Amino acid sequence: MIIRAILKITVNAGAMYIAAALLDDVVLDTGGSRLEFLGILALVGAVVWVGNSIIKPVLKVLTFPLILVTFGLFNIVLNMLILWGADILLPQLEITGLLTLFLASLIVSVVNSLLFFI
C-alpha cells in the first residue's frame, strides 16, 4: 500500500516535470540545490496524488450528471481543477493561463495512464 502510494507520487512528480519541460508557462521553482528540487517535485507529486485520490472521486460523484451528459469529457475539467488547486496551494508551482492548464492536465493524465497501464 505504501509502495503503491510512493509509486503514484513519483509518477505524478515525473508527469509535472514533463509538463514543466514541455510548456513554457508551467514553472517549477528549482530551489538552490538538486536535493531541494527533488523535494519540491515530491511535494508537487504528493499534492497532485492527494487531489487525484481523495478530492477527484468526490468531485466525480458530485458531477456525475455532467460527466454523463458530456460523455466523460468533463473529466478533463476535473483534472484541470486538481492542477489548479495544486497551483494555488504550492508557491513553488506556477501555471499561467487556461490553455496551459488544459495542456498540463492532459500531459499529466496521459503520463499517468501510460505508466499505470504498463
mmCIF file with all atom_site columns, C-alpha atoms in Angstrom:
data_model
loop_
_atom_site.group_PDB
_atom_site.id
_atom_site.type_symbol
_atom_site.label_atom_id
_atom_site.label_alt_id
_atom_site.label_comp_id
_atom_site.label_asym_id
_atom_site.label_entity_id
_atom_site.label_seq_id
_atom_site.pdbx_PDB_ins_code
_atom_site.Cartn_x
_atom_site.Cartn_y
_atom_site.Cartn_z
_atom_site.occupancy
_atom_site.B_iso_or_equiv
_atom_site.pdbx_formal_charge
_atom_site.auth_seq_id
_atom_site.auth_comp_id
_atom_site.auth_asym_id
_atom_site.auth_atom_id
_atom_site.pdbx_PDB_model_num
ATOM 1   C CA . MET A 1 1   ? 0.000   0.000  0.000   1.00 0.00 ? 1   MET A CA 1
ATOM 2   C CA . ILE A 1 2   ? 2.749   2.451  0.932   1.00 0.00 ? 2   ILE A CA 1
ATOM 3   C CA . ILE A 1 3   ? 4.878   1.370  -2.011  1.00 0.00 ? 3   ILE A CA 1
ATOM 4   C CA . ARG A 1 4   ? 1.942   1.937  -4.359  1.00 0.00 ? 4   ARG A CA 1
ATOM 5   C CA . ALA A 1 5   ? 1.405   5.432  -2.915  1.00 0.00 ? 5   ALA A CA 1
ATOM 6   C CA . ILE A 1 6   ? 5.096   6.257  -3.312  1.00 0.00 ? 6   ILE A CA 1
ATOM 7   C CA . LEU A 1 7   ? 4.973   4.989  -6.889  1.00 0.00 ? 7   LEU A CA 1
ATOM 8   C CA . LYS A 1 8   ? 1.952   7.174  -7.675  1.00 0.00 ? 8   LYS A CA 1
ATOM 9   C CA . ILE A 1 9   ? 3.582   10.211 -6.076  1.00 0.00 ? 9   ILE A CA 1
ATOM 10  C CA . THR A 1 10  ? 6.719   9.580  -8.127  1.00 0.00 ? 10  THR A CA 1
ATOM 11  C CA . VAL A 1 11  ? 4.720   9.212  -11.347 1.00 0.00 ? 11  VAL A CA 1
ATOM 12  C CA . ASN A 1 12  ? 2.790   12.425 -10.633 1.00 0.00 ? 12  ASN A CA 1
ATOM 13  C CA . ALA A 1 13  ? 6.043   14.255 -9.899  1.00 0.00 ? 13  ALA A CA 1
ATOM 14  C CA . GLY A 1 14  ? 7.536   12.967 -13.136 1.00 0.00 ? 14  GLY A CA 1
ATOM 15  C CA . ALA A 1 15  ? 4.439   13.990 -15.068 1.00 0.00 ? 15  ALA A CA 1
ATOM 16  C CA . MET A 1 16  ? 4.620   17.502 -13.654 1.00 0.00 ? 16  MET A CA 1
ATOM 17  C CA . TYR A 1 17  ? 8.318   17.654 -14.519 1.00 0.00 ? 17  TYR A CA 1
ATOM 18  C CA . ILE A 1 18  ? 7.495   16.638 -18.105 1.00 0.00 ? 18  ILE A CA 1
ATOM 19  C CA . ALA A 1 19  ? 4.730   19.257 -18.249 1.00 0.00 ? 19  ALA A CA 1
ATOM 20  C CA . ALA A 1 20  ? 7.143   21.911 -16.965 1.00 0.00 ? 20  ALA A CA 1
ATOM 21  C CA . ALA A 1 21  ? 9.750   20.860 -19.513 1.00 0.00 ? 21  ALA A CA 1
ATOM 22  C CA . LEU A 1 22  ? 7.313   20.927 -22.444 1.00 0.00 ? 22  LEU A CA 1
ATOM 23  C CA . LEU A 1 23  ? 5.253   24.007 -21.552 1.00 0.00 ? 23  LEU A CA 1
ATOM 24  C CA . ASP A 1 24  ? 6.836   27.410 -21.024 1.00 0.00 ? 24  ASP A CA 1
ATOM 25  C CA . ASP A 1 25  ? 4.040   28.675 -18.776 1.00 0.00 ? 25  ASP A CA 1
ATOM 26  C CA . VAL A 1 26  ? 4.406   25.834 -16.265 1.00 0.00 ? 26  VAL A CA 1
ATOM 27  C CA . VAL A 1 27  ? 7.163   26.867 -13.878 1.00 0.00 ? 27  VAL A CA 1
ATOM 28  C CA . LEU A 1 28  ? 8.566   24.698 -11.096 1.00 0.00 ? 28  LEU A CA 1
ATOM 29  C CA . ASP A 1 29  ? 10.795  26.533 -8.634  1.00 0.00 ? 29  ASP A CA 1
ATOM 30  C CA . THR A 1 30  ? 14.038  24.585 -8.781  1.00 0.00 ? 30  THR A CA 1
ATOM 31  C CA . GLY A 1 31  ? 15.346  25.704 -5.407  1.00 0.00 ? 31  GLY A CA 1
ATOM 32  C CA . GLY A 1 32  ? 19.030  26.084 -4.746  1.00 0.00 ? 32  GLY A CA 1
ATOM 33  C CA . SER A 1 33  ? 20.250  22.514 -4.982  1.00 0.00 ? 33  SER A CA 1
ATOM 34  C CA . ARG A 1 34  ? 19.289  19.253 -6.616  1.00 0.00 ? 34  ARG A CA 1
ATOM 35  C CA . LEU A 1 35  ? 18.037  17.905 -3.299  1.00 0.00 ? 35  LEU A CA 1
ATOM 36  C CA . GLU A 1 36  ? 15.703  20.878 -2.877  1.00 0.00 ? 36  GLU A CA 1
ATOM 37  C CA . PHE A 1 37  ? 14.425  20.376 -6.422  1.00 0.00 ? 37  PHE A CA 1
ATOM 38  C CA . LEU A 1 38  ? 13.692  16.700 -5.732  1.00 0.00 ? 38  LEU A CA 1
ATOM 39  C CA . GLY A 1 39  ? 11.900  17.715 -2.543  1.00 0.00 ? 39  GLY A CA 1
ATOM 40  C CA . ILE A 1 40  ? 9.800   20.241 -4.461  1.00 0.00 ? 40  ILE A CA 1
ATOM 41  C CA . LEU A 1 41  ? 8.980   17.609 -7.094  1.00 0.00 ? 41  LEU A CA 1
ATOM 42  C CA . ALA A 1 42  ? 7.988   15.158 -4.354  1.00 0.00 ? 42  ALA A CA 1
ATOM 43  C CA . LEU A 1 43  ? 5.779   17.815 -2.742  1.00 0.00 ? 43  LEU A CA 1
ATOM 44  C CA . VAL A 1 44  ? 4.078   18.625 -6.057  1.00 0.00 ? 44  VAL A CA 1
ATOM 45  C CA . GLY A 1 45  ? 3.622   14.907 -6.762  1.00 0.00 ? 45  GLY A CA 1
ATOM 46  C CA . ALA A 1 46  ? 2.126   14.361 -3.309  1.00 0.00 ? 46  ALA A CA 1
ATOM 47  C CA . VAL A 1 47  ? -0.340  17.240 -3.653  1.00 0.00 ? 47  VAL A CA 1
ATOM 48  C CA . VAL A 1 48  ? -1.456  16.040 -7.096  1.00 0.00 ? 48  VAL A CA 1
ATOM 49  C CA . TRP A 1 49  ? -1.738  12.480 -5.751  1.00 0.00 ? 49  TRP A CA 1
ATOM 50  C CA . VAL A 1 50  ? -3.914  13.612 -2.833  1.00 0.00 ? 50  VAL A CA 1
ATOM 51  C CA . GLY A 1 51  ? -6.074  15.568 -5.246  1.00 0.00 ? 51  GLY A CA 1
ATOM 52  C CA . ASN A 1 52  ? -6.443  12.612 -7.581  1.00 0.00 ? 52  ASN A CA 1
ATOM 53  C CA . SER A 1 53  ? -7.048  10.016 -4.877  1.00 0.00 ? 53  SER A CA 1
ATOM 54  C CA . ILE A 1 54  ? -9.248  11.908 -2.396  1.00 0.00 ? 54  ILE A CA 1
ATOM 55  C CA . ILE A 1 55  ? -10.746 15.028 -3.951  1.00 0.00 ? 55  ILE A CA 1
ATOM 56  C CA . LYS A 1 56  ? -11.312 13.788 -7.501  1.00 0.00 ? 56  LYS A CA 1
ATOM 57  C CA . PRO A 1 57  ? -13.558 10.812 -6.563  1.00 0.00 ? 57  PRO A CA 1
ATOM 58  C CA . VAL A 1 58  ? -15.777 13.125 -4.514  1.00 0.00 ? 58  VAL A CA 1
ATOM 59  C CA . LEU A 1 59  ? -15.977 15.568 -7.420  1.00 0.00 ? 59  LEU A CA 1
ATOM 60  C CA . LYS A 1 60  ? -16.779 12.713 -9.793  1.00 0.00 ? 60  LYS A CA 1
ATOM 61  C CA . VAL A 1 61  ? -19.725 11.658 -7.651  1.00 0.00 ? 61  VAL A CA 1
ATOM 62  C CA . LEU A 1 62  ? -20.981 15.226 -7.362  1.00 0.00 ? 62  LEU A CA 1
ATOM 63  C CA . THR A 1 63  ? -20.617 15.951 -11.088 1.00 0.00 ? 63  THR A CA 1
ATOM 64  C CA . PHE A 1 64  ? -21.747 12.557 -12.380 1.00 0.00 ? 64  PHE A CA 1
ATOM 65  C CA . PRO A 1 65  ? -24.638 14.034 -14.420 1.00 0.00 ? 65  PRO A CA 1
ATOM 66  C CA . LEU A 1 66  ? -22.231 16.403 -16.192 1.00 0.00 ? 66  LEU A CA 1
ATOM 67  C CA . ILE A 1 67  ? -19.803 13.569 -16.861 1.00 0.00 ? 67  ILE A CA 1
ATOM 68  C CA . LEU A 1 68  ? -22.647 11.505 -18.276 1.00 0.00 ? 68  LEU A CA 1
ATOM 69  C CA . VAL A 1 69  ? -24.009 14.291 -20.484 1.00 0.00 ? 69  VAL A CA 1
ATOM 70  C CA . THR A 1 70  ? -20.571 15.187 -21.869 1.00 0.00 ? 70  THR A CA 1
ATOM 71  C CA . PHE A 1 71  ? -19.649 11.521 -22.447 1.00 0.00 ? 71  PHE A CA 1
ATOM 72  C CA . GLY A 1 72  ? -16.760 11.754 -19.982 1.00 0.00 ? 72  GLY A CA 1
ATOM 73  C CA . LEU A 1 73  ? -15.190 14.940 -21.302 1.00 0.00 ? 73  LEU A CA 1
ATOM 74  C CA . PHE A 1 74  ? -15.958 16.728 -18.028 1.00 0.00 ? 74  PHE A CA 1
ATOM 75  C CA . ASN A 1 75  ? -13.197 14.579 -16.500 1.00 0.00 ? 75  ASN A CA 1
ATOM 76  C CA . ILE A 1 76  ? -10.741 16.915 -18.234 1.00 0.00 ? 76  ILE A CA 1
ATOM 77  C CA . VAL A 1 77  ? -12.264 19.812 -16.297 1.00 0.00 ? 77  VAL A CA 1
ATOM 78  C CA . LEU A 1 78  ? -11.855 17.833 -13.069 1.00 0.00 ? 78  LEU A CA 1
ATOM 79  C CA . ASN A 1 79  ? -8.189  17.184 -13.906 1.00 0.00 ? 79  ASN A CA 1
ATOM 80  C CA . MET A 1 80  ? -7.754  20.893 -14.556 1.00 0.00 ? 80  MET A CA 1
ATOM 81  C CA . LEU A 1 81  ? -9.338  21.678 -11.174 1.00 0.00 ? 81  LEU A CA 1
ATOM 82  C CA . ILE A 1 82  ? -6.907  19.348 -9.408  1.00 0.00 ? 82  ILE A CA 1
ATOM 83  C CA . LEU A 1 83  ? -3.893  21.006 -11.055 1.00 0.00 ? 83  LEU A CA 1
ATOM 84  C CA . TRP A 1 84  ? -5.327  24.455 -10.400 1.00 0.00 ? 84  TRP A CA 1
ATOM 85  C CA . GLY A 1 85  ? -5.690  23.526 -6.734  1.00 0.00 ? 85  GLY A CA 1
ATOM 86  C CA . ALA A 1 86  ? -2.067  22.375 -6.651  1.00 0.00 ? 86  ALA A CA 1
ATOM 87  C CA . ASP A 1 87  ? -1.075  25.666 -8.277  1.00 0.00 ? 87  ASP A CA 1
ATOM 88  C CA . ILE A 1 88  ? -2.943  27.618 -5.599  1.00 0.00 ? 88  ILE A CA 1
ATOM 89  C CA . LEU A 1 89  ? -1.580  25.556 -2.688  1.00 0.00 ? 89  LEU A CA 1
ATOM 90  C CA . LEU A 1 90  ? 2.059   25.447 -3.750  1.00 0.00 ? 90  LEU A CA 1
ATOM 91  C CA . PRO A 1 91  ? 4.077   28.613 -4.267  1.00 0.00 ? 91  PRO A CA 1
ATOM 92  C CA . GLN A 1 92  ? 6.758   26.516 -5.994  1.00 0.00 ? 92  GLN A CA 1
ATOM 93  C CA . LEU A 1 93  ? 4.382   25.702 -8.862  1.00 0.00 ? 93  LEU A CA 1
ATOM 94  C CA . GLU A 1 94  ? 3.072   28.320 -11.247 1.00 0.00 ? 94  GLU A CA 1
ATOM 95  C CA . ILE A 1 95  ? 0.736   27.569 -14.134 1.00 0.00 ? 95  ILE A CA 1
ATOM 96  C CA . THR A 1 96  ? -0.153  30.629 -16.189 1.00 0.00 ? 96  THR A CA 1
ATOM 97  C CA . GLY A 1 97  ? -3.161  30.600 -18.489 1.00 0.00 ? 97  GLY A CA 1
ATOM 98  C CA . LEU A 1 98  ? -6.166  28.401 -19.074 1.00 0.00 ? 98  LEU A CA 1
ATOM 99  C CA . LEU A 1 99  ? -4.741  26.773 -22.208 1.00 0.00 ? 99  LEU A CA 1
ATOM 100 C CA . THR A 1 100 ? -1.547  25.907 -20.362 1.00 0.00 ? 100 THR A CA 1
ATOM 101 C CA . LEU A 1 101 ? -3.585  24.444 -17.506 1.00 0.00 ? 101 LEU A CA 1
ATOM 102 C CA . PHE A 1 102 ? -5.533  22.366 -20.039 1.00 0.00 ? 102 PHE A CA 1
ATOM 103 C CA . LEU A 1 103 ? -2.355  21.119 -21.755 1.00 0.00 ? 103 LEU A CA 1
ATOM 104 C CA . ALA A 1 104 ? -0.640  20.386 -18.433 1.00 0.00 ? 104 ALA A CA 1
ATOM 105 C CA . SER A 1 105 ? -3.632  18.380 -17.235 1.00 0.00 ? 105 SER A CA 1
ATOM 106 C CA . LEU A 1 106 ? -3.599  16.411 -20.493 1.00 0.00 ? 106 LEU A CA 1
ATOM 107 C CA . ILE A 1 107 ? 0.118   15.691 -20.118 1.00 0.00 ? 107 ILE A CA 1
ATOM 108 C CA . VAL A 1 108 ? -0.316  14.564 -16.509 1.00 0.00 ? 108 VAL A CA 1
ATOM 109 C CA . SER A 1 109 ? -3.296  12.386 -17.440 1.00 0.00 ? 109 SER A CA 1
ATOM 110 C CA . VAL A 1 110 ? -1.506  10.769 -20.391 1.00 0.00 ? 110 VAL A CA 1
ATOM 111 C CA . VAL A 1 111 ? 1.671   10.073 -18.397 1.00 0.00 ? 111 VAL A CA 1
ATOM 112 C CA . ASN A 1 112 ? -0.366  8.604  -15.523 1.00 0.00 ? 112 ASN A CA 1
ATOM 113 C CA . SER A 1 113 ? -2.383  6.460  -17.917 1.00 0.00 ? 113 SER A CA 1
ATOM 114 C CA . LEU A 1 114 ? 0.667   5.193  -19.791 1.00 0.00 ? 114 LEU A CA 1
ATOM 115 C CA . LEU A 1 115 ? 2.722   4.376  -16.719 1.00 0.00 ? 115 LEU A CA 1
ATOM 116 C CA . PHE A 1 116 ? -0.088  2.661  -14.835 1.00 0.00 ? 116 PHE A CA 1
ATOM 117 C CA . PHE A 1 117 ? -1.272  0.798  -17.912 1.00 0.00 ? 117 PHE A CA 1
ATOM 118 C CA . ILE A 1 118 ? 2.104   -0.937 -18.334 1.00 0.00 ? 118 ILE A CA 1
#
